[in-house]
CSV table of C-alpha atoms in Angstrom, one decimal:
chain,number,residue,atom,x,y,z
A,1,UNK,CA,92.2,68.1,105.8
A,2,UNK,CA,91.1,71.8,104.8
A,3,UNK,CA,87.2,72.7,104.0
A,4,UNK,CA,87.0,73.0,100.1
A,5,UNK,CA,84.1,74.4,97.4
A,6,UNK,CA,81.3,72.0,97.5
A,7,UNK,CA,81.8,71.5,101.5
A,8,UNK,CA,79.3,72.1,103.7
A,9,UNK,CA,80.2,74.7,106.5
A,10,UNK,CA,80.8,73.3,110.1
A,11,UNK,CA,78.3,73.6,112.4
A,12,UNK,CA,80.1,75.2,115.4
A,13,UNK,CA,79.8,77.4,118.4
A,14,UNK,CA,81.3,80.9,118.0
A,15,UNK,CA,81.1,83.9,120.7
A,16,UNK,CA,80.3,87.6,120.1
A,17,UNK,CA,79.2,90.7,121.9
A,18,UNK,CA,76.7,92.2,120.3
A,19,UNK,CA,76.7,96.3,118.9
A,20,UNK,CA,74.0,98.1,120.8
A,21,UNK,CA,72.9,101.2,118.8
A,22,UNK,CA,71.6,103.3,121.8
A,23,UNK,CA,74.2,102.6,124.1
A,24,UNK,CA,77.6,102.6,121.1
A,25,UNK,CA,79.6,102.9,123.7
A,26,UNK,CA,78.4,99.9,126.2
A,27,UNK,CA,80.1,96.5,126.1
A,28,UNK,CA,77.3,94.4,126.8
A,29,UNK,CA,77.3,90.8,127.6
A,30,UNK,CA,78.4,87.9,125.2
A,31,UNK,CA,76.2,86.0,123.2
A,32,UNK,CA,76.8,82.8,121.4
A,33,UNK,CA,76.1,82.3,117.3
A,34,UNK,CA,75.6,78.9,116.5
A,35,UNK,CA,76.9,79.1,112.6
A,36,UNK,CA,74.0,76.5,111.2
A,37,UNK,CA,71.2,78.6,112.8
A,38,UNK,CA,73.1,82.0,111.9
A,39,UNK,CA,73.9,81.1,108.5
A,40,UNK,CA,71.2,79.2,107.1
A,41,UNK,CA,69.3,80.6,104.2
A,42,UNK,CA,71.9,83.4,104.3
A,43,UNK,CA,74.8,84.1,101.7
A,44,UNK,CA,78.1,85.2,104.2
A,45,UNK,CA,81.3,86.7,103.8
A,46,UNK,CA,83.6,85.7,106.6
A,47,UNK,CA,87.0,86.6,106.9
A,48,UNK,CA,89.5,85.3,109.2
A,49,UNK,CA,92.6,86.9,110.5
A,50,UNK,CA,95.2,85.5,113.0
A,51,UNK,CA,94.8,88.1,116.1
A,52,UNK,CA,93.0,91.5,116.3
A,53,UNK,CA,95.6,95.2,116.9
A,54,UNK,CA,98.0,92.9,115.3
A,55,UNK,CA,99.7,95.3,112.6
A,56,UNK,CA,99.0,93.5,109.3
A,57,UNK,CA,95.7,92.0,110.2
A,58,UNK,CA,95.1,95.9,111.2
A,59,UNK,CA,97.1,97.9,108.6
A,60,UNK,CA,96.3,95.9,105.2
A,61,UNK,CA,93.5,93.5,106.1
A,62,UNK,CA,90.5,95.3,108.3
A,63,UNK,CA,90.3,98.3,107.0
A,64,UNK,CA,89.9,97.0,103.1
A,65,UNK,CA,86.5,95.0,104.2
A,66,UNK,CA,85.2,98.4,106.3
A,67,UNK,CA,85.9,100.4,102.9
A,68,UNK,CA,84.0,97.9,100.9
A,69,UNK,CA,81.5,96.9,103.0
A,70,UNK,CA,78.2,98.5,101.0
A,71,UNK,CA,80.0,96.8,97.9
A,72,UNK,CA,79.5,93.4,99.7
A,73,UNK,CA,76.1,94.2,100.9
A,74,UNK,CA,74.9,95.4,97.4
A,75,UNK,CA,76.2,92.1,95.6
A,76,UNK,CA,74.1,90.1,98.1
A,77,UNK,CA,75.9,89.6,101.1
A,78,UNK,CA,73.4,89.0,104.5
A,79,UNK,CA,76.0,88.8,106.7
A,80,UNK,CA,79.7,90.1,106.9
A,81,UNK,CA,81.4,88.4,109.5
A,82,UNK,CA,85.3,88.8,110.9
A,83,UNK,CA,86.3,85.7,113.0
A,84,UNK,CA,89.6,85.6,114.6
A,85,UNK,CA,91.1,83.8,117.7
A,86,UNK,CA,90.9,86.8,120.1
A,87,UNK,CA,88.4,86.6,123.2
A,88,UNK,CA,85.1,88.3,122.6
A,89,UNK,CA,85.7,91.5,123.8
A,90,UNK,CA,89.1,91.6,122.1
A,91,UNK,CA,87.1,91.2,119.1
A,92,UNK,CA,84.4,93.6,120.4
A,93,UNK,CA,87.0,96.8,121.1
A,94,UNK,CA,88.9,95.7,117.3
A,95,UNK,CA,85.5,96.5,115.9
A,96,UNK,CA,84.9,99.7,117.8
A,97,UNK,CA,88.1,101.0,116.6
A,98,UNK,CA,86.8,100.9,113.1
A,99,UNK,CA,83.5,102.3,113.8
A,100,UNK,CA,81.9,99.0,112.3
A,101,UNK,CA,79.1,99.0,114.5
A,102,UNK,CA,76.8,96.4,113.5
A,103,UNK,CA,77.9,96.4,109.6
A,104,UNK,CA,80.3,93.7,110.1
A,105,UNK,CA,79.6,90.7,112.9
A,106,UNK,CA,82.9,90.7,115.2
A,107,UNK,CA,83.3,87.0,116.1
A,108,UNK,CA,85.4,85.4,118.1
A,109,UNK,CA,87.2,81.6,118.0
A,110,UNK,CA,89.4,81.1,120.9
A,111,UNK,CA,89.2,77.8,121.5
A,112,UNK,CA,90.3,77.5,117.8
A,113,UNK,CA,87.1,74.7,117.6
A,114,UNK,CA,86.1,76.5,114.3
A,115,UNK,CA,89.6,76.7,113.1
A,116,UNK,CA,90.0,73.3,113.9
A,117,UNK,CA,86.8,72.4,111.8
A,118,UNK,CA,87.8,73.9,108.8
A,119,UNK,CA,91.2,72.7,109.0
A,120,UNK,CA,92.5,76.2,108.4
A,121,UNK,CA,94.9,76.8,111.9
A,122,UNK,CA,98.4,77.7,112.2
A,123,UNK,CA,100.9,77.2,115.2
A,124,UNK,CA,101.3,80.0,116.5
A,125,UNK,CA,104.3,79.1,119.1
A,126,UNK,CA,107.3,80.5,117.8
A,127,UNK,CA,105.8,84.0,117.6
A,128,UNK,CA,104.1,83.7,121.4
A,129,UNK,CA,101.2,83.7,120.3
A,130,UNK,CA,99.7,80.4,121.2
A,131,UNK,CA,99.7,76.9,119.3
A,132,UNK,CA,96.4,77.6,117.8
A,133,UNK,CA,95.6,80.5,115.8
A,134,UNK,CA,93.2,80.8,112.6
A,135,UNK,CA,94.8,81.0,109.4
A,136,UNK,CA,94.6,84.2,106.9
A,137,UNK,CA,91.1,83.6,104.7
A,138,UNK,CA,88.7,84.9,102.8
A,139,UNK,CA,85.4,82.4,102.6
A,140,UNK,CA,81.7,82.9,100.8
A,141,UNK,CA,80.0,81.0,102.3
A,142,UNK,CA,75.7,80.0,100.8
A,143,UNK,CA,73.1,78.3,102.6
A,144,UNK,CA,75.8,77.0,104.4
A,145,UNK,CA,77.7,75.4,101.5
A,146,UNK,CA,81.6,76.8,100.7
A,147,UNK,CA,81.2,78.2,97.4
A,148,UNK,CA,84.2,80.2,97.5
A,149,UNK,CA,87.5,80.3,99.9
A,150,UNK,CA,90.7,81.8,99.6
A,151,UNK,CA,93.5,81.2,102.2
A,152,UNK,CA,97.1,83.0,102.5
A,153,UNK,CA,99.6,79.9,101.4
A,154,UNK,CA,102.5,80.7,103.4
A,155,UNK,CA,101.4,83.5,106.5
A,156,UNK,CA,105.1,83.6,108.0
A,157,UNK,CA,106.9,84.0,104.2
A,158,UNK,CA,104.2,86.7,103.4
A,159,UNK,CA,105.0,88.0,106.8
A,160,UNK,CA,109.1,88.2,106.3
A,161,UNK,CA,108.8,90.2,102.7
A,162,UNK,CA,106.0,92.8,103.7
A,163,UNK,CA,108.7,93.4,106.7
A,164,UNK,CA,111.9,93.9,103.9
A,165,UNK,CA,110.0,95.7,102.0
A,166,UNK,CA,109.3,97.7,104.9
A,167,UNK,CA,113.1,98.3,106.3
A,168,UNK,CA,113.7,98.8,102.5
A,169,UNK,CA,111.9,101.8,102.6
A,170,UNK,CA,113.0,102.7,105.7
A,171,UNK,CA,116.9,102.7,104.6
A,172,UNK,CA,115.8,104.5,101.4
A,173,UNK,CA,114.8,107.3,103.1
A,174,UNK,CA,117.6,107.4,106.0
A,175,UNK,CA,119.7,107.3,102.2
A,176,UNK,CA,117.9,110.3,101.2
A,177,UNK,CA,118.5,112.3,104.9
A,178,UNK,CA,122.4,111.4,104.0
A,179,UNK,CA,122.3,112.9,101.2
A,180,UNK,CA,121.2,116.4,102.5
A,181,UNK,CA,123.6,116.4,105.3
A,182,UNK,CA,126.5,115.5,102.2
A,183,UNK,CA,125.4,119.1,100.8
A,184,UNK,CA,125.1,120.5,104.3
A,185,UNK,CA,128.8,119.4,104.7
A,186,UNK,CA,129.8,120.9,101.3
A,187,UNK,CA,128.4,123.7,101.9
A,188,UNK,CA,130.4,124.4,105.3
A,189,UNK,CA,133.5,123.4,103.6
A,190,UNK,CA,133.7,120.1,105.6
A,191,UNK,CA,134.9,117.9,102.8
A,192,UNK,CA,135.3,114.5,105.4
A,193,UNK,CA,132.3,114.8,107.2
A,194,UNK,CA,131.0,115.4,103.0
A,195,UNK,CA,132.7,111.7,102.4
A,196,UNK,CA,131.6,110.3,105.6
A,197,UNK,CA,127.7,111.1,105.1
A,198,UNK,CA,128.6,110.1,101.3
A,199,UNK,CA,129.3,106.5,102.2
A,200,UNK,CA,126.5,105.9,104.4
A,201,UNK,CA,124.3,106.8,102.1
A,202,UNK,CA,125.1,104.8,99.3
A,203,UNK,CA,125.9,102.0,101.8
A,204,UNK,CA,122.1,102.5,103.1
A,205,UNK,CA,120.5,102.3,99.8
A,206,UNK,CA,122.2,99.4,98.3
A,207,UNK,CA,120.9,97.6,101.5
A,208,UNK,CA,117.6,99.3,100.6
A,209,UNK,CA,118.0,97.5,97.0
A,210,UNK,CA,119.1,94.1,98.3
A,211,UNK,CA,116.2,93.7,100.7
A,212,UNK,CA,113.4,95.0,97.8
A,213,UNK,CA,115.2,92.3,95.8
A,214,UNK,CA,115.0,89.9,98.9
A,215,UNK,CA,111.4,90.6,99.5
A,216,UNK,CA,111.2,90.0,95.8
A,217,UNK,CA,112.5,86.9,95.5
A,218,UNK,CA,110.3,85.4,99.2
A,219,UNK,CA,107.3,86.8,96.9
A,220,UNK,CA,108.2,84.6,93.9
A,221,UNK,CA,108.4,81.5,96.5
A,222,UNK,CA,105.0,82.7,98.2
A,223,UNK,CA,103.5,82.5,94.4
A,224,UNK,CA,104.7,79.2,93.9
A,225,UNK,CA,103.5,78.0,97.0
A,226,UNK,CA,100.0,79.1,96.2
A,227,UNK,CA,100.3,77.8,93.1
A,228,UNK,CA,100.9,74.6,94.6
A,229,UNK,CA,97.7,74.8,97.0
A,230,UNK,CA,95.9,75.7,94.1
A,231,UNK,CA,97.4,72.7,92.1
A,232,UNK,CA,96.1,70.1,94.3
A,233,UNK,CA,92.7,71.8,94.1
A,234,UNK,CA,92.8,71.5,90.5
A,235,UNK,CA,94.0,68.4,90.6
A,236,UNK,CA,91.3,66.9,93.0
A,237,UNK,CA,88.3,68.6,91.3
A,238,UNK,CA,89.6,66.3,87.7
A,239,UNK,CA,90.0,63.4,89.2
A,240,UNK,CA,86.5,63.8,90.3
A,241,UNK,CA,85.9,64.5,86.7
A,242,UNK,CA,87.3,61.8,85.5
A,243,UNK,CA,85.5,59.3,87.9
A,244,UNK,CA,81.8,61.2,86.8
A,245,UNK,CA,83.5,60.7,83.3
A,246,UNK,CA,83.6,56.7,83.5
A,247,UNK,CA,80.2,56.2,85.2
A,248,UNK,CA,78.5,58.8,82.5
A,249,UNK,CA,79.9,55.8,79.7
A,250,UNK,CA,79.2,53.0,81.8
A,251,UNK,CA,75.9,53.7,82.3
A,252,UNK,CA,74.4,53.5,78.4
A,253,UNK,CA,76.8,55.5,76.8
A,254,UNK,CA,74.7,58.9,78.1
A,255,UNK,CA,76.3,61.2,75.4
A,256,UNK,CA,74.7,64.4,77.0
A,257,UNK,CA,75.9,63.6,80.3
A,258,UNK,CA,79.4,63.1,78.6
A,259,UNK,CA,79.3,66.2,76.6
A,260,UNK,CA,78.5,68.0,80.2
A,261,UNK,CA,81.2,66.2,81.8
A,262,UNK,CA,84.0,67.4,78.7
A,263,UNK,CA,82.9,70.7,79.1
A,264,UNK,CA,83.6,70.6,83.3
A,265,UNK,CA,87.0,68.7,82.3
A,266,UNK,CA,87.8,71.6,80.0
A,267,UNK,CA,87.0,74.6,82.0
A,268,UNK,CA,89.5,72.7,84.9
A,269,UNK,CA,92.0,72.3,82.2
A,270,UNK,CA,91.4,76.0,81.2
A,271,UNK,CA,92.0,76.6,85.5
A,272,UNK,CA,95.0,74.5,85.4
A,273,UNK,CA,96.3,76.8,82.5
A,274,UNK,CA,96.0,79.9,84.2
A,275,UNK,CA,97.7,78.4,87.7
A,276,UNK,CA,100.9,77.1,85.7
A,277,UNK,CA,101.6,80.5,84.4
A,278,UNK,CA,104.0,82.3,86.8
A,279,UNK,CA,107.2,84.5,86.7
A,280,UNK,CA,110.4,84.5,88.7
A,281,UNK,CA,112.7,87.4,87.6
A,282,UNK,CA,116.6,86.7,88.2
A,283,UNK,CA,118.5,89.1,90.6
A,284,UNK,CA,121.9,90.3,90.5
A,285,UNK,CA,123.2,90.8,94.0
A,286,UNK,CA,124.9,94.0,95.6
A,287,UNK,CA,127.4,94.3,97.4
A,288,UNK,CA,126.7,96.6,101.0
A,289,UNK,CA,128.8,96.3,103.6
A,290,UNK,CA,132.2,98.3,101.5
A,291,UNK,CA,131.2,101.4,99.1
A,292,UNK,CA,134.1,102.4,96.4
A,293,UNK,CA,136.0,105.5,96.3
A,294,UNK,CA,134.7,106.2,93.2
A,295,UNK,CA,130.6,106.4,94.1
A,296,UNK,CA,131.4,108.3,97.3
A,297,UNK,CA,133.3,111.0,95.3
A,298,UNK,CA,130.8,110.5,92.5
A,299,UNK,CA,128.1,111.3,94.8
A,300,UNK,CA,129.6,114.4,96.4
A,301,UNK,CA,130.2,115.8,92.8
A,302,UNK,CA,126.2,115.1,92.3
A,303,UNK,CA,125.5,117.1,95.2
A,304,UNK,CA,128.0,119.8,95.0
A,305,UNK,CA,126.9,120.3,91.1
A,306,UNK,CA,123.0,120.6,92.1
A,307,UNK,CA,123.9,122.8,94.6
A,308,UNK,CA,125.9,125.1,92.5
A,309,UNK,CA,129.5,124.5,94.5
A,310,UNK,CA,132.4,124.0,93.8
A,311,UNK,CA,134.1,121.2,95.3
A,312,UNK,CA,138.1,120.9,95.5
A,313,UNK,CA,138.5,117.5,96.6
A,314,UNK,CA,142.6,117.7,96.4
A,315,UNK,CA,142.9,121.2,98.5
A,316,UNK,CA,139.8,119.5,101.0
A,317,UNK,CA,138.2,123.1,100.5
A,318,UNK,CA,134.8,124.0,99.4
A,319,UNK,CA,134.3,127.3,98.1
A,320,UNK,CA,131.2,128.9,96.1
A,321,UNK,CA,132.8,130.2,92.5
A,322,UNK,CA,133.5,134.1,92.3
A,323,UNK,CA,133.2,136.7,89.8
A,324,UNK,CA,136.4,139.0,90.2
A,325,UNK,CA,135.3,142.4,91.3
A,326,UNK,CA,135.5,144.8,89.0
A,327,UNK,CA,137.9,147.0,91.3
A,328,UNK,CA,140.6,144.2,91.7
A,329,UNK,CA,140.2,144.0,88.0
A,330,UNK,CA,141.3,148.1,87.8
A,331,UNK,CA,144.1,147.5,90.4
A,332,UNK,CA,145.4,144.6,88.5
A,333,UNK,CA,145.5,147.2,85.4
A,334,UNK,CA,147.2,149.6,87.1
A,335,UNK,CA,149.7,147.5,88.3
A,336,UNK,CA,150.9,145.7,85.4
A,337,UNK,CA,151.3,149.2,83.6
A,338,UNK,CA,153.3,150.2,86.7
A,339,UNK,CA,155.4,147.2,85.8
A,340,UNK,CA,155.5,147.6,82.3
A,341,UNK,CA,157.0,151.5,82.9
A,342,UNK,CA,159.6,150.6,85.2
C-alpha cells in the first residue's frame, strides 16, 4: 500500500556524495543519510524521478525544481532533495550537470529499499531498465510527517503521448519543408515533382493531426486515471470521517466535536467535487495513408498564388505571367494594317 497524508515518513538508509565547495569539481566519497536523523525537525521537498540523463526526467522535470529552487527555500523549505534509483555517483554527475551544487541534496535509492517503503515503485522490465525503479513524485514532507504528495498516475501512458505529441510536431514541420519544395518545383516548371512534394505534405500533416488527437485522447485516459487515485483518497479520508463522526455522538452527544467533524466531511465533499469534474472532447478521425486529388491540386494552387505563378496544370507548364512588350504590341499594329490594305 502507498504512503499517504498523515503518514509518517520511512525511516530508511539513502546514499549520497556530498558537493564540496572548494574542490566543485572533486567526486568525493559516499556518505550515507539516514532519512529520520536528516529530516527530523526539518520541512523537505523531495522529488523522485525514475533514472537520472533519462530525457523526460531531464528535459521537463529537473530543470523546473533548479529554476525554482529560492522559491522553495523562501516558503520554508530546509531541505530540497532529488531521490532516484541511480547509483550515487550517477546521481552525483546528474547534479553537476545542473550546476546545483549543494542547493538541492542528490540522493540515490538503488536498492529501491525507500521505494519499497513508500510503496511508490514501478517495474521497470519491459523498458530494460530493471524491475525496480521509483515512481514519478512530488512529496512535502514535515518533521517527518507526509503532509503533502503527488505521484504521476500512469508513468508509461504519460510517457506514450509526450512522445505523439513529439512525432506530431516533428511531421508538422517535415509538412511545412514539403511545402517549400512544392513552390521550388513550381517555380522550375516541374509540375510532378510539384504534385509529388504536394502529397507528402498533406499526407505528413494529417498524420501530424491524428497523433495530437491520439496524444489527446491517452491524456483524457491519464486524467481519469488520476482521478481515480485521487478518488480512493477521497474516499478513504470520509470514511475516516465518518467513523470520527459516530464516536463524536456516541460519546455524550459532543455537539462541538460534531460541528468540527461536519465541517471536515464538507471540505472532503467540496474535494470530491472538484475531482469528479473532468472533460473528454470527441475526435473525428483522418484519414492518412491516401490524399485526394483535389487537396494536392488545391495545395499547389495555394502555393503557386502566394508565390505569384501561374500554374497550368492541363499543359504541365509553369510560367510567371507577362506583360506584352510594348514593341510586339507596335509589330502587331503594323501587321494587321498590312493585312487590312492588301
Amino acid at each position: 500500500m502507498s504512503i499517504k497524508v498523515g503518514d509518517v515518513f520511512p525511516d530508511t538508509i539513502l546514499t549520497y556524495v556530498p558537493y564540496d565547495a572548494n574542490n566543485p569539481e572533486a567526486c568525493g566519497l559516499p556518505q550515507q543519510l539516514k532519512t529520520h536523523e536528516a529530516f527530523k525537525g526539518k520541512k523537505v521537498v523531495l522529488f523522485a524521478v525514475p533514472g537520472a540523463f533519462t530525457p523526460t526526467c531531464s528535459e521537463q522535470h529537473m530543470p523546473e525544481y533548479v529554476q525554482r529552487i529560492g522559491e522553495l527555500k523562501g516558503k520554508g523549505a530546509d531541505i530540497v532533495a532529488c531521490v532516484a534509483s541511480n547509483d550515487q555517483f550517477v546521481m552525483h554527475a546528474w547534479g553537476k550537470s545542473y550546476d546545483v551544487k549543494d542547493d538541492i541534496l542528490m540522493l540515490s535509492d538503488a536498492n529501491g529499499e525507500l521505494g519499497t517503503a513508500l510503496g511508490l515503485v514501478n517495474d521497470g522490465t519491459a523498458r530494460r531498465m530493471g524491475p525496480i525503479r521509483l515512481a514519478r513524485f512530488a512529496m512535502i514532507i514535515d518533521d517527518l510527517k507526509v503532509v503533502y504528495i503527488g505521484v504521476e498516475p500512469a508513468p508509461g501512458v504519460t510517457f506514450t503521448a509526450k512522445s505523439l505529441k513529439k512525432e506530431s510536431a516533428r511531421l508538422k514541420k517535415q509538412s511545412a519543408g514539403d511545402e517549400k519544395k512544392v513552390k521550388a518545383s513550381i517555380k522550375d516548371g516541374d509540375v510532378e515533382s510539384a504534385r509529388i512534394h504536394a502529397s507528402n505534405a498533406i499526407r505528413k500533416k494529417n498524420t501530424s493531426l491524428d497523433l495530437l488527437r491520439l496524444s489527446s485522447r491517452v491524456d483524457a485516459a491519464v486524467s481519469r486515471i488520476d482521478m481515480a487515485v485521487k478518488m480512493q483518497h477521497v474516499t478513504g479520508s470520509m470514511a475516516l470521517v465518518v467513523s470520527d463522526m459516530d464516536r463524536a455522538l456516541r460519546k455524550n452527544m459532543n455537539l462541538d466535536a460534531v460541528s468540527q467533524i461536519m465541517d471536515k466531511f464538507e471540505s472532503q465533499s467540496e474535494n470530491l467535487d472538484l475531482h469528479a469534474k473532468y472533460m473528454e472532447g470527441s475526435m473525428n478521425t483522418t484519414t492518412t495513408l491516401s490524399t485526394p486529388q483535389t487537396e494536392v491540386d488545391s495545395l499547389m494552387q495555394r502555393v503557386a498564388d502566394e508565390a505569384g505563378l501561374e500554374l497550368s496544370q492541363e499543359l504541365g507548364v509553369m510560367q510567371a505571367p507577362q506583360e506584352p512588350l510594348p514593341e510586339d504590341t507596335r509589330l502587331n499594329e503594323r501587321l494587321a494594317n498590312l493585312r487590312n490594305a492588301l
